[in-house]
Amino acid sequence: MTTLSNQESRSTDETLLNRARAFAVGAHAAIGQKTPYTGEDYSTHLEAVSQLLSRYTSNSTVLAAALLHDVIEDTHVSYELLRREFGIEVATIVQMVSKISKREDGDRATRVAIDIEHYALGNADAHDVKLCDIIVNVSSIVDRAVKFAAVYVPEKQVLIERLTKGNPQIRALAEETVLSELKRLGYR
């Protein structure tokens, strides 16, 4: 039985991350998706989530999922395609951080509640990816869309309460970020 050397392992990890990055950028570009409120390439958001998560883990599977975290939710990529391209672990993490609610499920509050229950079912890796996504999104929303932030940030506070399986440091940063933005919105 042979084992990968550290150099071969790093090379394999880099290959996975480069494939995930290219796939995600291509999928979001194919639908013309830009970062809301800034108009930047969507890759800016994907990289920010992955970079934040990389402070807490070097697991290339989880970092690949962070790069791909919005492809099922926002693009025409299916779970099955993601599973074929990146394996069941990456695809499952992405699936667990993707909204499942539909407009016909009801008003925004109903849809958010459905999605929160879904996200809560994710494993620790999915919770870490989702928490990093929340941190990145919440940290800039008040400056860019204060009216939407008044709805969005409190929803994320409720979601964070349900994301208990991941890294406690990431969760604490998410809580701190949300509380800071709630204060900026005038909540006490």
XYZ file of C-alpha atoms in Angstrom:
188
model
C 0.000 0.000 0.000
C 1.330 3.420 -0.919
C 0.605 6.673 0.771
C 0.789 10.143 -0.667
C 3.776 12.215 0.345
C 3.080 15.607 1.896
C 4.024 17.272 -1.389
C 1.702 14.993 -3.393
C -1.084 15.597 -0.886
C -0.654 19.388 -1.140
C -0.675 19.094 -4.921
C -3.888 17.044 -4.811
C -5.455 19.588 -2.436
C -4.463 22.495 -4.707
C -5.854 20.674 -7.739
C -9.189 20.153 -5.971
C -9.357 23.805 -4.906
C -8.415 25.055 -8.369
C -11.050 22.814 -9.968
C -13.685 23.973 -7.469
C -12.768 27.629 -8.002
C -12.923 27.339 -11.806
C -16.188 25.378 -11.683
C -17.868 27.851 -9.307
C -16.679 30.926 -11.192
C -17.871 29.395 -14.468
C -21.272 28.401 -13.075
C -21.951 31.860 -11.639
C -20.587 33.633 -14.745
C -22.823 31.479 -16.976
C -25.881 33.119 -15.424
C -24.280 36.569 -15.261
C -24.353 36.630 -11.465
C -22.608 39.519 -9.744
C -22.179 40.265 -6.053
C -25.331 42.073 -4.870
C -24.999 45.805 -4.152
C -21.417 46.001 -5.465
C -21.645 44.569 -8.966
C -18.315 42.790 -8.446
C -17.666 39.406 -9.982
C -19.367 36.807 -7.824
C -15.987 35.133 -7.350
C -15.195 37.940 -4.879
C -17.845 36.585 -2.500
C -16.800 32.950 -3.011
C -13.145 33.754 -2.321
C -14.042 35.778 0.775
C -15.986 32.849 2.268
C -13.231 30.364 1.425
C -10.458 32.646 2.726
C -12.275 33.219 6.005
C -12.827 29.490 6.456
C -9.165 28.779 5.647
C -8.218 30.565 8.893
C -9.856 27.680 10.760
C -9.257 24.619 8.566
C -6.902 23.359 5.894
C -9.298 20.576 4.861
C -9.408 20.922 1.074
C -12.773 19.162 0.823
C -14.405 21.735 3.096
C -12.616 24.641 1.399
C -13.757 23.348 -2.003
C -17.327 23.237 -0.682
C -16.913 26.843 0.495
C -15.936 27.896 -3.025
C -18.920 25.985 -4.425
C -21.383 26.883 -1.658
C -23.831 28.810 -3.854
C -23.800 26.757 -7.076
C -26.824 24.569 -6.274
C -28.840 27.467 -4.861
C -28.020 30.113 -7.467
C -27.039 28.382 -10.724
C -28.164 25.522 -12.935
C -25.813 23.041 -11.238
C -27.509 20.037 -9.647
C -26.462 18.012 -6.638
C -25.857 15.048 -8.959
C -23.499 17.004 -11.209
C -21.631 18.334 -8.203
C -21.366 14.806 -6.766
C -19.969 13.463 -10.055
C -17.448 16.292 -10.341
C -16.339 16.642 -6.705
C -17.569 13.639 -4.745
C -20.331 13.023 -2.270
C -18.729 14.881 0.651
C -18.345 18.196 -1.197
C -21.764 17.868 -2.847
C -23.478 17.089 0.447
C -21.944 20.090 2.208
C -23.068 22.352 -0.639
C -26.550 20.818 -0.580
C -26.830 21.380 3.175
C -25.966 25.095 2.859
C -28.373 25.661 -0.054
C -31.889 27.003 0.344
C -34.614 24.426 -0.216
C -37.659 26.671 0.141
C -39.629 27.823 -2.869
C -41.827 30.883 -3.392
C -44.947 28.730 -3.227
C -44.003 27.677 0.330
C -45.314 30.989 1.627
C -44.111 34.397 2.704
C -40.481 35.247 3.469
C -40.760 34.331 7.163
C -42.134 30.884 6.286
C -39.440 30.267 3.673
C -36.671 31.398 6.026
C -37.986 29.042 8.744
C -37.967 26.124 6.272
C -34.398 26.903 5.257
C -33.200 27.311 8.850
C -34.509 23.842 9.699
C -32.695 22.456 6.650
C -29.395 24.179 7.491
C -29.586 22.923 11.085
C -29.511 19.336 9.775
C -26.085 19.851 8.214
C -22.903 18.422 9.670
C -20.142 20.442 11.354
C -18.449 21.222 8.028
C -21.704 22.523 6.534
C -22.287 24.663 9.617
C -18.782 26.143 9.311
C -19.308 26.998 5.629
C -22.714 28.550 6.367
C -21.350 30.552 9.306
C -18.534 31.954 7.152
C -21.079 32.843 4.459
C -23.156 34.675 7.080
C -20.113 36.584 8.358
C -19.124 37.714 4.865
C -22.677 38.697 3.903
C -23.610 40.444 7.142
C -20.364 42.388 7.479
C -21.158 44.562 4.467
C -24.953 44.572 4.169
C -25.754 47.487 6.500
C -23.568 49.887 4.505
C -24.986 48.765 1.180
C -28.683 48.051 1.798
C -29.870 49.239 5.187
C -33.565 48.552 4.544
C -32.893 44.944 3.521
C -30.363 44.563 6.349
C -33.101 45.345 8.882
C -34.822 42.114 7.767
C -31.785 40.025 6.820
C -29.522 40.484 9.856
C -32.137 39.408 12.459
C -32.853 36.324 10.319
C -29.165 35.436 10.473
C -29.175 35.851 14.252
C -31.905 33.187 14.473
C -30.017 30.942 12.051
C -26.765 31.164 14.028
C -28.607 29.882 17.106
C -29.301 26.661 15.153
C -25.799 26.198 13.716
C -24.239 24.517 16.737
C -22.189 21.659 15.267
C -19.253 23.565 13.825
C -16.163 25.318 15.078
C -17.056 27.399 18.162
C -14.611 30.139 17.127
C -16.373 30.610 13.796
C -19.745 30.628 15.530
C -18.525 33.226 18.044
C -17.271 35.437 15.204
C -20.630 35.085 13.441
C -22.487 36.030 16.628
C -20.187 39.008 17.187
C -20.579 40.180 13.580
C -24.370 39.931 13.677
C -24.607 41.695 17.050
C -22.384 44.500 15.797
C -24.545 44.992 12.716
C -27.749 44.828 14.768
C -26.393 47.664 16.931
C -25.633 49.675 13.803
C -29.255 49.119 12.770
C -30.446 50.499 16.106
C -31.254 47.212 17.864
C -30.188 46.950 21.493
